PDB file of C-alpha atoms in Angstrom:
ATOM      1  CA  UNK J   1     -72.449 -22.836 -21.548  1.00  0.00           C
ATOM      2  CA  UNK J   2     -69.534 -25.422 -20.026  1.00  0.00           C
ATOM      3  CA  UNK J   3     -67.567 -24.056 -17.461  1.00  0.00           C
ATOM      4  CA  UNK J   4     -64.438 -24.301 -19.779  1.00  0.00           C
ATOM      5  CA  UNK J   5     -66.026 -22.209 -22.667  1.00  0.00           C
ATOM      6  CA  UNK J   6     -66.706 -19.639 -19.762  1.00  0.00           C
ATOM      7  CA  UNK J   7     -63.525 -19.595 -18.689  1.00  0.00           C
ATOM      8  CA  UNK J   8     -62.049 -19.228 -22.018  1.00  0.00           C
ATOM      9  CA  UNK J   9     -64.605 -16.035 -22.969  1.00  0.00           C
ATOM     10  CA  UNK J  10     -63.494 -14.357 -19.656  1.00  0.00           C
ATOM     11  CA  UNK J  11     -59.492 -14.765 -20.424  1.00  0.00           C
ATOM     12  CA  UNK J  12     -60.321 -12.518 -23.350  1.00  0.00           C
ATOM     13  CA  UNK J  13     -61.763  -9.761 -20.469  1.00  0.00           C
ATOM     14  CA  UNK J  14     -58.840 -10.696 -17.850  1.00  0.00           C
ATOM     15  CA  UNK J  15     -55.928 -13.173 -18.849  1.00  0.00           C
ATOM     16  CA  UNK J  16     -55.713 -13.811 -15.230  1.00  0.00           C
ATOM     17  CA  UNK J  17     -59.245 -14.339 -14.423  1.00  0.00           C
ATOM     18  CA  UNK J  18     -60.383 -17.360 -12.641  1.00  0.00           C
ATOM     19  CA  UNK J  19     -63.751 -18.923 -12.425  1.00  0.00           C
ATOM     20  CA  UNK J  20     -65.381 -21.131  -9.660  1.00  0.00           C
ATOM     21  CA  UNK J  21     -66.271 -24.429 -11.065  1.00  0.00           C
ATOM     22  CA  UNK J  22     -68.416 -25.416  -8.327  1.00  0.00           C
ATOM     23  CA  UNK J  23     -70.601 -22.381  -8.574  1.00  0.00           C
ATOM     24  CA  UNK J  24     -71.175 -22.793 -12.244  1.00  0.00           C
ATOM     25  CA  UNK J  25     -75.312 -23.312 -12.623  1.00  0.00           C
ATOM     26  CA  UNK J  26     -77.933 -23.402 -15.411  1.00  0.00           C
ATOM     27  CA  UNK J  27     -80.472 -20.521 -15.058  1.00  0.00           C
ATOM     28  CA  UNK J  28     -82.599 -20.596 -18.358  1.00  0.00           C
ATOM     29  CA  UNK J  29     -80.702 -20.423 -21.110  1.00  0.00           C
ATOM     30  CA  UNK J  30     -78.151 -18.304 -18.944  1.00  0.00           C
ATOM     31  CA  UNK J  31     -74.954 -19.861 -17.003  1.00  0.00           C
ATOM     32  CA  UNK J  32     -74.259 -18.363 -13.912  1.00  0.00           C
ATOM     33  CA  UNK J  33     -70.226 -18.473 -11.953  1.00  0.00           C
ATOM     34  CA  UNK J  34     -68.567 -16.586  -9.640  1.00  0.00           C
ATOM     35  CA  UNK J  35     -65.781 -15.539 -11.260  1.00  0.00           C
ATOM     36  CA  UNK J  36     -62.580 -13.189 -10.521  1.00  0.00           C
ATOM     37  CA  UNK J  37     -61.725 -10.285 -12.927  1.00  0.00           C
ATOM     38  CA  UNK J  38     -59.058  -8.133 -12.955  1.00  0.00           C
ATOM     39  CA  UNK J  39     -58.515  -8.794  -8.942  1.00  0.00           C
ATOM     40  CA  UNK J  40     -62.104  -8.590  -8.420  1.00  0.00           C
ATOM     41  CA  UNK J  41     -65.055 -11.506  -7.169  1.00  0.00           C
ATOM     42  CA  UNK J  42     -67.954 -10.598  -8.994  1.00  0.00           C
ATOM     43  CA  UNK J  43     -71.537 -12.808 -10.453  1.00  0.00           C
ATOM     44  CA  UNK J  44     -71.245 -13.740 -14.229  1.00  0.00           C
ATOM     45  CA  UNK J  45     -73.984 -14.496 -15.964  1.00  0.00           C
ATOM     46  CA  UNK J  46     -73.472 -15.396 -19.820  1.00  0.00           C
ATOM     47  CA  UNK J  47     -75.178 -16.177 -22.667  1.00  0.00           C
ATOM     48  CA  UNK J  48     -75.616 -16.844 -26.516  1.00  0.00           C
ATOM     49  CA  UNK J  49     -77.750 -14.393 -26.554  1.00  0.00           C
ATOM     50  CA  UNK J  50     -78.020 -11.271 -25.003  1.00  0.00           C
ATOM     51  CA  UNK J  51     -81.891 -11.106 -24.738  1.00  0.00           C
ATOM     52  CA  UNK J  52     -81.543 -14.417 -22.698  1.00  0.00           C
ATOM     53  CA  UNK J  53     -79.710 -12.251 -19.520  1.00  0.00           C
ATOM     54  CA  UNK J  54     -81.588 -11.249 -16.714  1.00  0.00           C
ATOM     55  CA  UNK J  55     -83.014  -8.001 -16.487  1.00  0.00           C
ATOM     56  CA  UNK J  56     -82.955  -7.468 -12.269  1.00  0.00           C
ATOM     57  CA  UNK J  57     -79.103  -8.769 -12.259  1.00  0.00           C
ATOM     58  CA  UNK J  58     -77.218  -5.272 -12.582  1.00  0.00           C
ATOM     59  CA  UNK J  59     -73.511  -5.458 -14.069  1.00  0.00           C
ATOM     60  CA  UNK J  60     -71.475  -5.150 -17.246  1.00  0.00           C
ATOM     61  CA  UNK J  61     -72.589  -6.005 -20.612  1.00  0.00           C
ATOM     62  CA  UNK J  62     -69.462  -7.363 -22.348  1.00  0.00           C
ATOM     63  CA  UNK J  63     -69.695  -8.948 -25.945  1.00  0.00           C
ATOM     64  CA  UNK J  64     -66.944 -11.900 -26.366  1.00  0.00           C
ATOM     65  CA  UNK J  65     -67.048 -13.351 -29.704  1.00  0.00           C
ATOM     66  CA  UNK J  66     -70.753 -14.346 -30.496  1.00  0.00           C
ATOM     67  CA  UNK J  67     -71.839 -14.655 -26.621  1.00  0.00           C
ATOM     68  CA  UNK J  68     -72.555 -11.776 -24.203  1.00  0.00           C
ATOM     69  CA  UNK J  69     -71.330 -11.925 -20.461  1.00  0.00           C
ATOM     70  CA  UNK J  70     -72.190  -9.649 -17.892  1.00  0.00           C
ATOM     71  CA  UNK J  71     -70.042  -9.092 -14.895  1.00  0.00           C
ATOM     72  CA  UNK J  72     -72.223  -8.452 -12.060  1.00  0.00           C
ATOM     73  CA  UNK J  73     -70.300  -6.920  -8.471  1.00  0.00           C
ATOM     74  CA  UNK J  74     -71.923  -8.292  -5.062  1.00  0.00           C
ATOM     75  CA  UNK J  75     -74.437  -5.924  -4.189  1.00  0.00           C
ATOM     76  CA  UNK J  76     -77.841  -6.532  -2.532  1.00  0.00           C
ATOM     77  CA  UNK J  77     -80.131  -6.110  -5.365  1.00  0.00           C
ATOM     78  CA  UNK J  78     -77.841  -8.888  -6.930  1.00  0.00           C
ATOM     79  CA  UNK J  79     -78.352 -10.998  -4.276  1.00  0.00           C
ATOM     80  CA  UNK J  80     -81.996 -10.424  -4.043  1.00  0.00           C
ATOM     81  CA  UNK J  81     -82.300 -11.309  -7.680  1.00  0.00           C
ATOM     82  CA  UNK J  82     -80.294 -14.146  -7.998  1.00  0.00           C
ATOM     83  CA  UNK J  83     -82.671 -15.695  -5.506  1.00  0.00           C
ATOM     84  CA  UNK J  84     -85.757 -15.237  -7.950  1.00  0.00           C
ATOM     85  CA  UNK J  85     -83.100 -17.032 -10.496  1.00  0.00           C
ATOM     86  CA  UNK J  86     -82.076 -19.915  -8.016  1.00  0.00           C
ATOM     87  CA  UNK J  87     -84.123 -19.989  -5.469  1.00  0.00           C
ATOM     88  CA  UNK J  88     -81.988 -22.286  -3.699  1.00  0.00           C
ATOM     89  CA  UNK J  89     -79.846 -19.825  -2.763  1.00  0.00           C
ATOM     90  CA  UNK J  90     -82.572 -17.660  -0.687  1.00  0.00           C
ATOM     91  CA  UNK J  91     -82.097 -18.112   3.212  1.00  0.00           C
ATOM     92  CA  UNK J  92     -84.864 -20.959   4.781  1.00  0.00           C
ATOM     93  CA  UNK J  93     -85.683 -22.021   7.798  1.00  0.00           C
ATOM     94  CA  UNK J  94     -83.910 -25.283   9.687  1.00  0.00           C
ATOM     95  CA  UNK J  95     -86.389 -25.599  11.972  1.00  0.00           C
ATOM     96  CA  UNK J  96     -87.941 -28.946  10.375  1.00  0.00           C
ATOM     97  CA  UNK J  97     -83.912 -30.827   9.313  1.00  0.00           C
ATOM     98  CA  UNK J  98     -83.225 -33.557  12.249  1.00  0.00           C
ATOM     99  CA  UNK J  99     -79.501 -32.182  12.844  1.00  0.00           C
ATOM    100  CA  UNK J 100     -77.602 -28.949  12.218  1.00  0.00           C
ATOM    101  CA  UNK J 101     -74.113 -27.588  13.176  1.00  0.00           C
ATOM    102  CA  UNK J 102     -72.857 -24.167  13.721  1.00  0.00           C
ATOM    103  CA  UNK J 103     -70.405 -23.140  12.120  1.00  0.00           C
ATOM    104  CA  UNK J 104     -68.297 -20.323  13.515  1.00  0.00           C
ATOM    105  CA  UNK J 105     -65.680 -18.512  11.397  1.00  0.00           C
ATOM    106  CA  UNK J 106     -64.796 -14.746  12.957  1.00  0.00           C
ATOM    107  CA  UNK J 107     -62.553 -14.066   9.256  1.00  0.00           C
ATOM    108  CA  UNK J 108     -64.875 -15.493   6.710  1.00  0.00           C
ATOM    109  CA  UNK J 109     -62.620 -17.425   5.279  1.00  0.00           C
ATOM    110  CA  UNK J 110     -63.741 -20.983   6.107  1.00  0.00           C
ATOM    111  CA  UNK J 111     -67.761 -21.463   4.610  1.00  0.00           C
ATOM    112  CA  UNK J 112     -66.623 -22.753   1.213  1.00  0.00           C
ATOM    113  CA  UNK J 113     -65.273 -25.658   3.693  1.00  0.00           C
ATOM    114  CA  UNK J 114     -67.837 -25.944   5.851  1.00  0.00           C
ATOM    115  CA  UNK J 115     -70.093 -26.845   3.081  1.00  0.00           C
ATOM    116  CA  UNK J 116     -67.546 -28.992   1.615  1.00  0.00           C
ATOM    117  CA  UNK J 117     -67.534 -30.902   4.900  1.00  0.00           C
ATOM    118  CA  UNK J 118     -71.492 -31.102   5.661  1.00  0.00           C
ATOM    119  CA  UNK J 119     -72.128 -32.163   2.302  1.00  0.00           C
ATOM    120  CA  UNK J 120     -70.565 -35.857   3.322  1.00  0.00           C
ATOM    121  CA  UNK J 121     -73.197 -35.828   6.382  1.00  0.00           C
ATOM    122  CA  UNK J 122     -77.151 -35.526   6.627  1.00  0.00           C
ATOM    123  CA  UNK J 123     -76.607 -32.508   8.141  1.00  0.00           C
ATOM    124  CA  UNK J 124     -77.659 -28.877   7.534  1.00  0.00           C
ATOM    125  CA  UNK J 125     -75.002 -26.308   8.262  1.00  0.00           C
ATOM    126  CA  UNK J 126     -75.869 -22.969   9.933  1.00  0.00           C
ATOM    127  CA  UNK J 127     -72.784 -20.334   8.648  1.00  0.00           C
ATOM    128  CA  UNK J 128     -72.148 -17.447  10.743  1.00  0.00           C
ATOM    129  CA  UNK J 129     -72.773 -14.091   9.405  1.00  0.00           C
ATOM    130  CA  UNK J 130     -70.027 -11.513   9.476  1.00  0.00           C
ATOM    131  CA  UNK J 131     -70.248  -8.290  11.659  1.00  0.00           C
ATOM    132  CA  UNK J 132     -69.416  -4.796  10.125  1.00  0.00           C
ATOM    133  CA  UNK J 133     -67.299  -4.509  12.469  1.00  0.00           C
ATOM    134  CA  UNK J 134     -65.024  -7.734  11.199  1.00  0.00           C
ATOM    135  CA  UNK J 135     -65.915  -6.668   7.641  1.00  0.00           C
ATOM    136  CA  UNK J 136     -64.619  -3.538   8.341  1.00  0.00           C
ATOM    137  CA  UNK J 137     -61.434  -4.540   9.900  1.00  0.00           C
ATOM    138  CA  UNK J 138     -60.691  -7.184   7.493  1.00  0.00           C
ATOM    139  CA  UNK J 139     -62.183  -4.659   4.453  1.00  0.00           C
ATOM    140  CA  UNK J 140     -64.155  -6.759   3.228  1.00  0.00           C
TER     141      UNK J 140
END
């Protein structure tokens, strides 16, 4: 499914929803975003058909029109299945890449531009993890 169709299915949902075009991937015969919803970042995964969804991703079945779409919130079991959809997306190793960088960001506002950035380089970032403790005084 294009990114526009998505985005079109999901205004029926949320008129104000918003999808991320850059995080818009094939999985099957499944098309996965993150996507905002009523205020809310969550996983989408859509589909023609509803058969074609994954069964470990946990969320929202919504039928829009003739496709199904279901809104998935960030939760650990989400995160460990979406790795068995794109593996890519599991943590690895940078022991064997030539140069890294650290990249340091107390709020957790600035990876979506650290990868923007290291993407023009043959480097491999390394994005800090939050602490509960920021998390909690950001709540997040």
């Amino acid at each position: 499914m294009k990114t526009s169709a998505l985005a079109e299915r999901l205004c029926v949902v949320d008129p104000a929803s918003r999808i991320y075009p850059n995080s818009c991937f094939a999985a099957g015969d499944t098309t996965l975003a993150v996507v905002r919803v009523n205020g809310v970042k969550m996983l989408c995964e859509a589909a023609a058909d509803a058969d074609a969804l994954s069964g470990n991703l946990a969320g929202e079945l919504q039928k829009i029109g003739d496709d199904t779409v279901k809104l998935c919130p960030f939760t650990h079991a989400n995160a460990l299945a979406l790795r068995e959809l794109l593996p890519w997306t599991a943590p690895i190793s940078l022991r064997d890449r030539k140069t890294t960088i650290g990249c340091g960001d107390r709020l957790g506002l600035a990876p979506p531009g650290h990868i923007r950035a290291a993407r023009q380089f043959a480097v491999a970032p390394v994005l800090a993890q939050q602490s509960i403790r920021e998390l909690t005084l950001t709540g997040r």
